[in-house]
Amino acid sequence: MDRLLLALAIVAVAAVVAVVVRRRRTPDAPTQTQHHVPDQLDRADFAPLVAPSSADAEWLLVIFTSATCHTCADMRTKAAALASSQVAVVDVEYGAQKALHERYRIDAVPTTVLADADGVVRASFLGRVSATDLWAEVAEVREPGSRGPAGCERHDG
């Protein structure tokens, strides 16, 4: 009987040790990465990339991309539709413009920013965004109130 109690005690201690070891091995939950979006652009940095027809545009829409990014191609297409004499659209591809990615600390693509005439970033997006949301945000920044009454921007349901 003593041997049975001793065996049970050893099994119980082993089980407790196994639980403690397992808890120690479980890694902490990963931290949430926060990607950098610039607050200000020096528009002169982008002047060589702007189409001549948009050289004097009041607004600058910059898409920081990479040739290996499939989502970036989709964002380029959506942004290109906004190009006009008032909105210059520039694609800053990492392989071709690595220095600009580094200067503005771009660490995720696509990163899309809309800057005013002074280079102040008025809107930004990280990752994929729908054409509707991109176009609506550009319209709202250019002409506040263009989305309609407050609270009508999005409806979940």
Short mmCIF file of C-alpha atoms in Angstrom, two decimals, residues 58-59 114 116 122 135-150 153:
data_model
loop_
_atom_site.label_atom_id
_atom_site.label_comp_id
_atom_site.label_asym_id
_atom_site.label_seq_id
_atom_site.Cartn_x
_atom_site.Cartn_y
_atom_site.Cartn_z
CA GLU A 58 -2.77 71.30 -55.39
CA TRP A 59 -2.89 67.72 -54.08
CA LEU A 114 -2.58 62.39 -49.72
CA ASP A 116 -1.84 69.21 -49.61
CA ARG A 122 -4.25 64.95 -44.84
CA TRP A 135 -12.00 58.15 -53.81
CA ALA A 136 -14.41 59.23 -51.04
CA GLU A 137 -11.54 60.13 -48.70
CA VAL A 138 -9.78 62.17 -51.39
CA ALA A 139 -13.06 63.96 -52.15
CA GLU A 140 -13.69 64.63 -48.44
CA VAL A 141 -10.21 66.03 -47.86
CA ARG A 142 -10.41 68.23 -50.95
CA GLU A 143 -13.94 69.39 -50.15
CA PRO A 144 -14.99 68.76 -46.51
CA GLY A 145 -18.60 67.65 -46.17
CA SER A 146 -18.70 66.00 -49.58
CA ARG A 147 -19.49 62.61 -48.01
CA GLY A 148 -22.80 63.88 -46.74
CA PRO A 149 -24.16 64.28 -43.21
CA ALA A 150 -22.00 63.09 -40.32
CA GLU A 153 -19.97 57.48 -44.16
#
